[in-house]
Amino acid sequence: MPVKFDDIYTAFEFANTDGGGAEFRAFVCKQTGQIYHQTEGLDSEDFSDELPDDIDDPTKYIPLPDKRELGLGKPLVLDFAREFLPDDFDDVRYFFSKRGAYPKFKSLLARRGAIDRWHAFENEATKRAIGAWCALHSIEITN
């Protein structure tokens, strides 16, 4: 069953929400293409779609991956720095050898006037990675 790319992208972003201890997950039904959302661990009432009883059956449902599973964390930042901030590459690599790297990276981007370039780079890489992930899992994408 085909799934709209925008729906997969939105579900991926949902599943990768930084919820301060809350867990956000999204699943794609391989048979119908329907996407299910699940949130657990919020102080308020947990949000979830009505999940099928067999949501954990990997032959029917596949969870949307984490950004790191698709190489969209540190490796992507280093690729960006290598291409667009070569003079700062060693600093960026050092940032990401310790905790709290993203705020330092974002500050560097602001100083270099590269925030928009980073967002465009990250967005394109994310779209390519999601497309490849869908192809790997035989999820047919429509526009």
mmCIF file of N, CA and C in Angstrom:
data_model
loop_
_atom_site.group_PDB
_atom_site.id
_atom_site.type_symbol
_atom_site.label_atom_id
_atom_site.label_comp_id
_atom_site.label_asym_id
_atom_site.label_seq_id
_atom_site.Cartn_x
_atom_site.Cartn_y
_atom_site.Cartn_z
ATOM 1 N N MET A 1 0.850 -1.175 0.000
ATOM 2 C CA MET A 1 0.000 0.000 0.000
ATOM 3 C C MET A 1 0.896 1.239 0.000
ATOM 4 N N PRO A 2 0.675 2.167 -0.923
ATOM 5 C CA PRO A 2 1.509 3.378 -0.959
ATOM 6 C C PRO A 2 1.225 4.320 0.216
ATOM 7 N N VAL A 3 2.264 5.045 0.607
ATOM 8 C CA VAL A 3 2.172 6.014 1.697
ATOM 9 C C VAL A 3 2.714 7.338 1.170
ATOM 10 N N LYS A 4 2.060 8.440 1.519
ATOM 11 C CA LYS A 4 2.545 9.753 1.106
ATOM 12 C C LYS A 4 3.862 10.049 1.810
ATOM 13 N N PHE A 5 4.811 10.588 1.036
ATOM 14 C CA PHE A 5 6.110 10.910 1.623
ATOM 15 C C PHE A 5 5.951 11.892 2.776
ATOM 16 N N ASP A 6 5.109 12.893 2.619
ATOM 17 C CA ASP A 6 4.921 13.882 3.690
ATOM 18 C C ASP A 6 4.422 13.232 4.976
ATOM 19 N N ASP A 7 3.579 12.201 4.851
ATOM 20 C CA ASP A 7 3.084 11.499 6.043
ATOM 21 C C ASP A 7 4.213 10.736 6.740
ATOM 22 N N ILE A 8 5.065 10.093 5.945
ATOM 23 C CA ILE A 8 6.210 9.380 6.509
ATOM 24 C C ILE A 8 7.167 10.377 7.165
ATOM 25 N N TYR A 9 7.430 11.487 6.496
ATOM 26 C CA TYR A 9 8.339 12.509 7.011
ATOM 27 C C TYR A 9 7.822 13.069 8.338
ATOM 28 N N THR A 10 6.529 13.380 8.375
ATOM 29 C CA THR A 10 5.921 13.911 9.601
ATOM 30 C C THR A 10 6.001 12.892 10.730
ATOM 31 N N ALA A 11 5.732 11.632 10.429
ATOM 32 C CA ALA A 11 5.817 10.570 11.441
ATOM 33 C C ALA A 11 7.254 10.404 11.928
ATOM 34 N N PHE A 12 8.214 10.510 11.014
ATOM 35 C CA PHE A 12 9.628 10.419 11.385
ATOM 36 C C PHE A 12 9.997 11.555 12.341
ATOM 37 N N GLU A 13 9.575 12.765 12.015
ATOM 38 C CA GLU A 13 9.850 13.914 12.886
ATOM 39 C C GLU A 13 9.194 13.709 14.258
ATOM 40 N N PHE A 14 7.963 13.202 14.261
ATOM 41 C CA PHE A 14 7.263 12.912 15.520
ATOM 42 C C PHE A 14 8.053 11.908 16.346
ATOM 43 N N ALA A 15 8.476 10.828 15.696
ATOM 44 C CA ALA A 15 9.192 9.763 16.403
ATOM 45 C C ALA A 15 10.551 10.238 16.923
ATOM 46 N N ASN A 16 11.058 11.322 16.376
ATOM 47 C CA ASN A 16 12.348 11.850 16.790
ATOM 48 C C ASN A 16 12.219 13.132 17.600
ATOM 49 N N THR A 17 11.063 13.335 18.207
ATOM 50 C CA THR A 17 10.844 14.481 19.076
ATOM 51 C C THR A 17 11.633 14.298 20.356
ATOM 52 N N ASP A 18 12.311 15.359 20.763
ATOM 53 C CA ASP A 18 13.023 15.330 22.039
ATOM 54 C C ASP A 18 12.027 15.749 23.100
ATOM 55 N N GLY A 19 11.504 14.786 23.824
ATOM 56 C CA GLY A 19 10.418 15.046 24.750
ATOM 57 C C GLY A 19 10.803 15.125 26.200
ATOM 58 N N GLY A 20 12.051 15.367 26.506
ATOM 59 C CA GLY A 20 12.442 15.506 27.899
ATOM 60 C C GLY A 20 12.034 14.324 28.756
ATOM 61 N N GLY A 21 12.327 13.135 28.299
ATOM 62 C CA GLY A 21 12.003 11.934 29.058
ATOM 63 C C GLY A 21 10.787 11.190 28.528
ATOM 64 N N ALA A 22 9.976 11.869 27.722
ATOM 65 C CA ALA A 22 8.831 11.195 27.112
ATOM 66 C C ALA A 22 9.318 10.401 25.900
ATOM 67 N N GLU A 23 8.583 9.363 25.573
ATOM 68 C CA GLU A 23 8.939 8.532 24.428
ATOM 69 C C GLU A 23 7.903 8.737 23.324
ATOM 70 N N PHE A 24 8.392 9.083 22.152
ATOM 71 C CA PHE A 24 7.536 9.282 20.986
ATOM 72 C C PHE A 24 7.878 8.201 19.975
ATOM 73 N N ARG A 25 6.839 7.512 19.489
ATOM 74 C CA ARG A 25 7.052 6.452 18.496
ATOM 75 C C ARG A 25 5.998 6.563 17.417
ATOM 76 N N ALA A 26 6.348 6.111 16.239
ATOM 77 C CA ALA A 26 5.398 6.049 15.128
ATOM 78 C C ALA A 26 5.643 4.742 14.392
ATOM 79 N N PHE A 27 4.577 4.173 13.870
ATOM 80 C CA PHE A 27 4.630 2.882 13.179
ATOM 81 C C PHE A 27 3.919 3.005 11.841
ATOM 82 N N VAL A 28 4.393 2.259 10.862
ATOM 83 C CA VAL A 28 3.725 2.175 9.563
ATOM 84 C C VAL A 28 3.207 0.754 9.404
ATOM 85 N N CYS A 29 1.940 0.647 9.035
ATOM 86 C CA CYS A 29 1.372 -0.662 8.731
ATOM 87 C C CYS A 29 1.810 -1.043 7.325
ATOM 88 N N LYS A 30 2.470 -2.168 7.195
ATOM 89 C CA LYS A 30 2.968 -2.619 5.899
ATOM 90 C C LYS A 30 1.840 -2.985 4.940
ATOM 91 N N GLN A 31 0.681 -3.348 5.489
ATOM 92 C CA GLN A 31 -0.428 -3.789 4.650
ATOM 93 C C GLN A 31 -1.296 -2.636 4.164
ATOM 94 N N THR A 32 -1.555 -1.664 5.035
ATOM 95 C CA THR A 32 -2.488 -0.581 4.686
ATOM 96 C C THR A 32 -1.809 0.763 4.450
ATOM 97 N N GLY A 33 -0.584 0.928 4.947
ATOM 98 C CA GLY A 33 0.099 2.211 4.849
ATOM 99 C C GLY A 33 -0.313 3.192 5.933
ATOM 100 N N GLN A 34 -1.214 2.786 6.811
ATOM 101 C CA GLN A 34 -1.656 3.667 7.890
ATOM 102 C C GLN A 34 -0.509 3.883 8.878
ATOM 103 N N ILE A 35 -0.444 5.104 9.406
ATOM 104 C CA ILE A 35 0.591 5.450 10.374
ATOM 105 C C ILE A 35 -0.059 5.633 11.744
ATOM 106 N N TYR A 36 0.578 5.050 12.749
ATOM 107 C CA TYR A 36 0.097 5.129 14.122
ATOM 108 C C TYR A 36 1.129 5.888 14.961
ATOM 109 N N HIS A 37 0.650 6.719 15.884
ATOM 110 C CA HIS A 37 1.510 7.509 16.764
ATOM 111 C C HIS A 37 1.299 7.059 18.208
ATOM 112 N N GLN A 38 2.392 7.082 18.970
ATOM 113 C CA GLN A 38 2.320 6.695 20.379
ATOM 114 C C GLN A 38 3.246 7.604 21.186
ATOM 115 N N THR A 39 2.740 8.116 22.289
ATOM 116 C CA THR A 39 3.538 8.929 23.211
ATOM 117 C C THR A 39 3.345 8.388 24.611
ATOM 118 N N GLU A 40 4.447 8.203 25.309
ATOM 119 C CA GLU A 40 4.387 7.731 26.686
ATOM 120 C C GLU A 40 5.341 8.550 27.540
ATOM 121 N N GLY A 41 4.962 8.744 28.801
ATOM 122 C CA GLY A 41 5.849 9.385 29.750
ATOM 123 C C GLY A 41 5.690 10.881 29.890
ATOM 124 N N LEU A 42 4.617 11.443 29.368
ATOM 125 C CA LEU A 42 4.362 12.867 29.563
ATOM 126 C C LEU A 42 3.672 13.074 30.899
ATOM 127 N N ASP A 43 3.850 14.243 31.482
ATOM 128 C CA ASP A 43 3.179 14.547 32.753
ATOM 129 C C ASP A 43 1.670 14.574 32.577
ATOM 130 N N SER A 44 1.237 15.113 31.433
ATOM 131 C CA SER A 44 -0.197 15.110 31.159
ATOM 132 C C SER A 44 -0.584 13.735 30.636
ATOM 133 N N GLU A 45 -1.819 13.598 30.275
ATOM 134 C CA GLU A 45 -2.305 12.315 29.766
ATOM 135 C C GLU A 45 -1.537 11.923 28.509
ATOM 136 N N ASP A 46 -1.098 10.673 28.438
ATOM 137 C CA ASP A 46 -0.347 10.209 27.280
ATOM 138 C C ASP A 46 -1.213 10.273 26.034
ATOM 139 N N PHE A 47 -0.579 10.627 24.898
ATOM 140 C CA PHE A 47 -1.267 10.682 23.623
ATOM 141 C C PHE A 47 -0.877 9.461 22.808
ATOM 142 N N SER A 48 -1.845 8.784 22.294
ATOM 143 C CA SER A 48 -1.600 7.687 21.362
ATOM 144 C C SER A 48 -2.818 7.527 20.484
ATOM 145 N N ASP A 49 -2.555 7.151 19.238
ATOM 146 C CA ASP A 49 -3.657 6.712 18.394
ATOM 147 C C ASP A 49 -4.168 5.406 18.994
ATOM 148 N N GLU A 50 -5.308 4.985 18.550
ATOM 149 C CA GLU A 50 -5.795 3.663 18.940
ATOM 150 C C GLU A 50 -4.877 2.654 18.255
ATOM 151 N N LEU A 51 -3.981 2.056 19.037
ATOM 152 C CA LEU A 51 -3.001 1.135 18.473
ATOM 153 C C LEU A 51 -3.587 -0.256 18.337
ATOM 154 N N PRO A 52 -3.288 -0.922 17.232
ATOM 155 C CA PRO A 52 -3.723 -2.310 17.085
ATOM 156 C C PRO A 52 -3.075 -3.181 18.161
ATOM 157 N N ASP A 53 -3.764 -4.236 18.544
ATOM 158 C CA ASP A 53 -3.239 -5.144 19.568
ATOM 159 C C ASP A 53 -1.919 -5.790 19.147
ATOM 160 N N ASP A 54 -1.721 -5.945 17.841
ATOM 161 C CA ASP A 54 -0.515 -6.619 17.349
ATOM 162 C C ASP A 54 0.525 -5.627 16.818
ATOM 163 N N ILE A 55 0.558 -4.398 17.356
ATOM 164 C CA ILE A 55 1.467 -3.354 16.875
ATOM 165 C C ILE A 55 2.937 -3.781 16.949
ATOM 166 N N ASP A 56 3.254 -4.715 17.826
ATOM 167 C CA ASP A 56 4.636 -5.188 17.959
ATOM 168 C C ASP A 56 4.981 -6.324 16.994
ATOM 169 N N ASP A 57 4.075 -6.656 16.090
ATOM 170 C CA ASP A 57 4.320 -7.707 15.108
ATOM 171 C C ASP A 57 5.119 -7.128 13.939
ATOM 172 N N PRO A 58 6.406 -7.467 13.829
ATOM 173 C CA PRO A 58 7.252 -6.876 12.785
ATOM 174 C C PRO A 58 6.885 -7.294 11.365
ATOM 175 N N THR A 59 6.045 -8.314 11.232
ATOM 176 C CA THR A 59 5.611 -8.683 9.887
ATOM 177 C C THR A 59 4.492 -7.767 9.399
ATOM 178 N N LYS A 60 3.839 -7.044 10.317
ATOM 179 C CA LYS A 60 2.730 -6.152 9.953
ATOM 180 C C LYS A 60 3.066 -4.673 10.121
ATOM 181 N N TYR A 61 3.851 -4.339 11.149
ATOM 182 C CA TYR A 61 4.116 -2.935 11.477
ATOM 183 C C TYR A 61 5.607 -2.703 11.622
ATOM 184 N N ILE A 62 6.044 -1.562 11.165
ATOM 185 C CA ILE A 62 7.457 -1.223 11.306
ATOM 186 C C ILE A 62 7.564 0.133 11.991
ATOM 187 N N PRO A 63 8.371 0.207 13.055
ATOM 188 C CA PRO A 63 8.544 1.502 13.726
ATOM 189 C C PRO A 63 9.432 2.422 12.894
ATOM 190 N N LEU A 64 9.121 3.700 12.906
ATOM 191 C CA LEU A 64 9.966 4.671 12.229
ATOM 192 C C LEU A 64 11.291 4.732 12.986
ATOM 193 N N PRO A 65 12.400 4.857 12.270
ATOM 194 C CA PRO A 65 13.713 4.783 12.918
ATOM 195 C C PRO A 65 14.085 6.074 13.652
ATOM 196 N N ASP A 66 15.093 5.946 14.464
ATOM 197 C CA ASP A 66 15.729 7.074 15.133
ATOM 198 C C ASP A 66 16.676 7.745 14.130
ATOM 199 N N LYS A 67 16.869 9.048 14.263
ATOM 200 C CA LYS A 67 17.778 9.776 13.362
ATOM 201 C C LYS A 67 19.168 9.142 13.334
ATOM 202 N N ARG A 68 19.631 8.700 14.482
ATOM 203 C CA ARG A 68 20.975 8.111 14.534
ATOM 204 C C ARG A 68 21.056 6.821 13.725
ATOM 205 N N GLU A 69 19.955 6.078 13.674
ATOM 206 C CA GLU A 69 19.938 4.843 12.879
ATOM 207 C C GLU A 69 20.144 5.134 11.403
ATOM 208 N N LEU A 70 19.790 6.345 10.978
ATOM 209 C CA LEU A 70 19.919 6.731 9.574
ATOM 210 C C LEU A 70 21.168 7.566 9.314
ATOM 211 N N GLY A 71 22.040 7.674 10.308
ATOM 212 C CA GLY A 71 23.268 8.446 10.132
ATOM 213 C C GLY A 71 23.040 9.950 10.112
ATOM 214 N N LEU A 72 21.975 10.395 10.768
ATOM 215 C CA LEU A 72 21.624 11.813 10.722
ATOM 216 C C LEU A 72 22.034 12.575 11.981
ATOM 217 N N GLY A 73 22.903 11.999 12.761
ATOM 218 C CA GLY A 73 23.404 12.668 13.957
ATOM 219 C C GLY A 73 24.797 13.214 13.689
ATOM 220 N N LYS A 74 25.729 12.776 14.487
ATOM 221 C CA LYS A 74 27.114 13.245 14.393
ATOM 222 C C LYS A 74 27.717 13.086 12.992
ATOM 223 N N PRO A 75 27.531 11.954 12.314
ATOM 224 C CA PRO A 75 28.132 11.828 10.975
ATOM 225 C C PRO A 75 27.649 12.912 9.999
ATOM 226 N N LEU A 76 26.384 13.282 10.099
ATOM 227 C CA LEU A 76 25.857 14.316 9.212
ATOM 228 C C LEU A 76 26.480 15.672 9.534
ATOM 229 N N VAL A 77 26.595 15.986 10.822
ATOM 230 C CA VAL A 77 27.219 17.246 11.236
ATOM 231 C C VAL A 77 28.655 17.309 10.718
ATOM 232 N N LEU A 78 29.380 16.215 10.855
ATOM 233 C CA LEU A 78 30.765 16.206 10.399
ATOM 234 C C LEU A 78 30.854 16.345 8.882
ATOM 235 N N ASP A 79 29.934 15.721 8.158
ATOM 236 C CA ASP A 79 29.895 15.903 6.696
ATOM 237 C C ASP A 79 29.665 17.362 6.335
ATOM 238 N N PHE A 80 28.744 17.996 7.045
ATOM 239 C CA PHE A 80 28.449 19.406 6.791
ATOM 240 C C PHE A 80 29.685 20.267 7.080
ATOM 241 N N ALA A 81 30.295 20.048 8.227
ATOM 242 C CA ALA A 81 31.462 20.844 8.602
ATOM 243 C C ALA A 81 32.602 20.642 7.602
ATOM 244 N N ARG A 82 32.795 19.416 7.180
ATOM 245 C CA ARG A 82 33.861 19.110 6.221
ATOM 246 C C ARG A 82 33.637 19.879 4.913
ATOM 247 N N GLU A 83 32.378 19.952 4.484
ATOM 248 C CA GLU A 83 32.065 20.601 3.206
ATOM 249 C C GLU A 83 31.939 22.120 3.317
ATOM 250 N N PHE A 84 31.264 22.610 4.352
ATOM 251 C CA PHE A 84 30.919 24.028 4.411
ATOM 252 C C PHE A 84 31.700 24.839 5.444
ATOM 253 N N LEU A 85 32.295 24.170 6.410
ATOM 254 C CA LEU A 85 33.075 24.865 7.450
ATOM 255 C C LEU A 85 34.437 24.192 7.618
ATOM 256 N N PRO A 86 35.191 24.030 6.538
ATOM 257 C CA PRO A 86 36.439 23.266 6.644
ATOM 258 C C PRO A 86 37.433 23.848 7.646
ATOM 259 N N ASP A 87 37.438 25.160 7.797
ATOM 260 C CA ASP A 87 38.363 25.764 8.759
ATOM 261 C C ASP A 87 37.951 25.488 10.209
ATOM 262 N N ASP A 88 36.690 25.108 10.414
ATOM 263 C CA ASP A 88 36.174 24.834 11.753
ATOM 264 C C ASP A 88 35.980 23.339 12.019
ATOM 265 N N PHE A 89 36.388 22.508 11.068
ATOM 266 C CA PHE A 89 36.116 21.077 11.176
ATOM 267 C C PHE A 89 36.668 20.480 12.473
ATOM 268 N N ASP A 90 37.895 20.802 12.814
ATOM 269 C CA ASP A 90 38.491 20.227 14.029
ATOM 270 C C ASP A 90 37.724 20.651 15.275
ATOM 271 N N ASP A 91 37.257 21.904 15.293
ATOM 272 C CA ASP A 91 36.459 22.369 16.434
ATOM 273 C C ASP A 91 35.145 21.600 16.519
ATOM 274 N N VAL A 92 34.488 21.416 15.384
ATOM 275 C CA VAL A 92 33.211 20.695 15.366
ATOM 276 C C VAL A 92 33.419 19.253 15.809
ATOM 277 N N ARG A 93 34.454 18.629 15.327
ATOM 278 C CA ARG A 93 34.752 17.252 15.738
ATOM 279 C C ARG A 93 35.000 17.191 17.246
ATOM 280 N N TYR A 94 35.691 18.181 17.778
ATOM 281 C CA TYR A 94 35.931 18.243 19.222
ATOM 282 C C TYR A 94 34.619 18.426 19.986
ATOM 283 N N PHE A 95 33.736 19.327 19.491
ATOM 284 C CA PHE A 95 32.430 19.519 20.134
ATOM 285 C C PHE A 95 31.734 18.175 20.303
ATOM 286 N N PHE A 96 31.749 17.372 19.235
ATOM 287 C CA PHE A 96 30.978 16.128 19.216
ATOM 288 C C PHE A 96 31.705 14.956 19.853
ATOM 289 N N SER A 97 32.827 15.250 20.502
ATOM 290 C CA SER A 97 33.489 14.210 21.285
ATOM 291 C C SER A 97 33.051 14.293 22.743
ATOM 292 N N LYS A 98 32.198 15.286 23.044
ATOM 293 C CA LYS A 98 31.741 15.506 24.420
ATOM 294 C C LYS A 98 30.233 15.753 24.437
ATOM 295 N N ARG A 99 29.671 15.742 25.633
ATOM 296 C CA ARG A 99 28.243 16.036 25.802
ATOM 297 C C ARG A 99 27.982 17.507 25.518
ATOM 298 N N GLY A 100 26.740 17.802 25.136
ATOM 299 C CA GLY A 100 26.354 19.192 24.909
ATOM 300 C C GLY A 100 26.887 19.768 23.615
ATOM 301 N N ALA A 101 27.079 18.932 22.628
ATOM 302 C CA ALA A 101 27.689 19.365 21.366
ATOM 303 C C ALA A 101 26.779 20.258 20.531
ATOM 304 N N TYR A 102 25.491 19.942 20.463
ATOM 305 C CA TYR A 102 24.608 20.683 19.555
ATOM 306 C C TYR A 102 24.510 22.172 19.873
ATOM 307 N N PRO A 103 24.390 22.577 21.142
ATOM 308 C CA PRO A 103 24.363 24.019 21.397
ATOM 309 C C PRO A 103 25.646 24.724 20.934
ATOM 310 N N LYS A 104 26.783 24.081 21.109
ATOM 311 C CA LYS A 104 28.044 24.669 20.649
ATOM 312 C C LYS A 104 28.082 24.741 19.126
ATOM 313 N N PHE A 105 27.590 23.686 18.476
ATOM 314 C CA PHE A 105 27.538 23.664 17.017
ATOM 315 C C PHE A 105 26.602 24.758 16.501
ATOM 316 N N LYS A 106 25.444 24.884 17.106
ATOM 317 C CA LYS A 106 24.481 25.914 16.683
ATOM 318 C C LYS A 106 25.065 27.312 16.882
ATOM 319 N N SER A 107 25.791 27.513 17.944
ATOM 320 C CA SER A 107 26.436 28.805 18.187
ATOM 321 C C SER A 107 27.468 29.100 17.099
ATOM 322 N N LEU A 108 28.254 28.096 16.729
ATOM 323 C CA LEU A 108 29.226 28.253 15.653
ATOM 324 C C LEU A 108 28.519 28.585 14.333
ATOM 325 N N LEU A 109 27.425 27.880 14.059
ATOM 326 C CA LEU A 109 26.661 28.163 12.843
ATOM 327 C C LEU A 109 26.189 29.613 12.816
ATOM 328 N N ALA A 110 25.711 30.095 13.949
ATOM 329 C CA ALA A 110 25.241 31.476 14.032
ATOM 330 C C ALA A 110 26.397 32.446 13.768
ATOM 331 N N ARG A 111 27.542 32.183 14.357
ATOM 332 C CA ARG A 111 28.701 33.066 14.151
ATOM 333 C C ARG A 111 29.159 33.076 12.700
ATOM 334 N N ARG A 112 28.997 31.958 12.023
ATOM 335 C CA ARG A 112 29.445 31.841 10.629
ATOM 336 C C ARG A 112 28.337 32.179 9.620
ATOM 337 N N GLY A 113 27.147 32.497 10.124
ATOM 338 C CA GLY A 113 26.031 32.807 9.225
ATOM 339 C C GLY A 113 25.608 31.604 8.395
ATOM 340 N N ALA A 114 25.689 30.420 8.984
ATOM 341 C CA ALA A 114 25.449 29.186 8.241
ATOM 342 C C ALA A 114 24.237 28.406 8.734
ATOM 343 N N ILE A 115 23.385 29.025 9.521
ATOM 344 C CA ILE A 115 22.230 28.296 10.060
ATOM 345 C C ILE A 115 21.294 27.834 8.953
ATOM 346 N N ASP A 116 20.959 28.720 8.022
ATOM 347 C CA ASP A 116 20.051 28.334 6.925
ATOM 348 C C ASP A 116 20.678 27.249 6.053
ATOM 349 N N ARG A 117 21.962 27.355 5.809
ATOM 350 C CA ARG A 117 22.645 26.348 4.995
ATOM 351 C C ARG A 117 22.597 24.992 5.701
ATOM 352 N N TRP A 118 22.816 24.994 7.028
ATOM 353 C CA TRP A 118 22.751 23.755 7.799
ATOM 354 C C TRP A 118 21.359 23.141 7.718
ATOM 355 N N HIS A 119 20.322 23.951 7.917
ATOM 356 C CA HIS A 119 18.960 23.421 7.886
ATOM 357 C C HIS A 119 18.624 22.825 6.515
ATOM 358 N N ALA A 120 19.045 23.483 5.447
ATOM 359 C CA ALA A 120 18.806 22.949 4.100
ATOM 360 C C ALA A 120 19.557 21.637 3.895
ATOM 361 N N PHE A 121 20.807 21.594 4.343
ATOM 362 C CA PHE A 121 21.632 20.390 4.228
ATOM 363 C C PHE A 121 21.016 19.238 5.005
ATOM 364 N N GLU A 122 20.610 19.521 6.251
ATOM 365 C CA GLU A 122 20.006 18.500 7.111
ATOM 366 C C GLU A 122 18.682 18.018 6.535
ATOM 367 N N ASN A 123 17.867 18.924 6.031
ATOM 368 C CA ASN A 123 16.572 18.564 5.460
ATOM 369 C C ASN A 123 16.731 17.653 4.242
ATOM 370 N N GLU A 124 17.638 18.006 3.348
ATOM 371 C CA GLU A 124 17.864 17.174 2.156
ATOM 372 C C GLU A 124 18.404 15.795 2.532
ATOM 373 N N ALA A 125 19.331 15.754 3.463
ATOM 374 C CA ALA A 125 19.883 14.467 3.909
ATOM 375 C C ALA A 125 18.805 13.613 4.558
ATOM 376 N N THR A 126 17.928 14.252 5.331
ATOM 377 C CA THR A 126 16.839 13.526 5.988
ATOM 378 C C THR A 126 15.886 12.940 4.949
ATOM 379 N N LYS A 127 15.540 13.714 3.956
ATOM 380 C CA LYS A 127 14.647 13.214 2.899
ATOM 381 C C LYS A 127 15.276 12.031 2.165
ATOM 382 N N ARG A 128 16.553 12.131 1.837
ATOM 383 C CA ARG A 128 17.226 11.014 1.153
ATOM 384 C C ARG A 128 17.254 9.768 2.038
ATOM 385 N N ALA A 129 17.566 9.966 3.320
ATOM 386 C CA ALA A 129 17.660 8.824 4.242
ATOM 387 C C ALA A 129 16.305 8.157 4.444
ATOM 388 N N ILE A 130 15.257 8.951 4.564
ATOM 389 C CA ILE A 130 13.912 8.380 4.716
ATOM 390 C C ILE A 130 13.516 7.624 3.457
ATOM 391 N N GLY A 131 13.820 8.191 2.302
ATOM 392 C CA GLY A 131 13.521 7.500 1.043
ATOM 393 C C GLY A 131 14.239 6.162 0.947
ATOM 394 N N ALA A 132 15.510 6.148 1.326
ATOM 395 C CA ALA A 132 16.280 4.898 1.298
ATOM 396 C C ALA A 132 15.729 3.895 2.305
ATOM 397 N N TRP A 133 15.344 4.379 3.488
ATOM 398 C CA TRP A 133 14.773 3.508 4.511
ATOM 399 C C TRP A 133 13.473 2.886 4.007
ATOM 400 N N CYS A 134 12.638 3.693 3.371
ATOM 401 C CA CYS A 134 11.373 3.177 2.836
ATOM 402 C C CYS A 134 11.636 2.109 1.771
ATOM 403 N N ALA A 135 12.592 2.374 0.879
ATOM 404 C CA ALA A 135 12.920 1.395 -0.152
ATOM 405 C C ALA A 135 13.428 0.103 0.476
ATOM 406 N N LEU A 136 14.266 0.217 1.491
ATOM 407 C CA LEU A 136 14.807 -0.965 2.180
ATOM 408 C C LEU A 136 13.690 -1.812 2.787
ATOM 409 N N HIS A 137 12.634 -1.159 3.261
ATOM 410 C CA HIS A 137 11.532 -1.871 3.923
ATOM 411 C C HIS A 137 10.312 -2.057 3.011
ATOM 412 N N SER A 138 10.530 -1.873 1.704
ATOM 413 C CA SER A 138 9.481 -2.076 0.701
ATOM 414 C C SER A 138 8.217 -1.255 0.979
ATOM 415 N N ILE A 139 8.431 -0.021 1.428
ATOM 416 C CA ILE A 139 7.308 0.901 1.642
ATOM 417 C C ILE A 139 7.240 1.791 0.403
ATOM 418 N N GLU A 140 6.139 1.673 -0.319
ATOM 419 C CA GLU A 140 5.963 2.433 -1.553
ATOM 420 C C GLU A 140 5.574 3.870 -1.206
ATOM 421 N N ILE A 141 6.323 4.821 -1.747
ATOM 422 C CA ILE A 141 6.119 6.240 -1.473
ATOM 423 C C ILE A 141 5.409 6.917 -2.645
ATOM 424 N N THR A 142 4.448 7.779 -2.299
ATOM 425 C CA THR A 142 3.811 8.641 -3.290
ATOM 426 C C THR A 142 4.048 10.084 -2.866
ATOM 427 N N ASN A 143 3.866 10.984 -3.796
ATOM 428 C CA ASN A 143 4.057 12.414 -3.474
ATOM 429 C C ASN A 143 2.793 13.069 -3.019
#
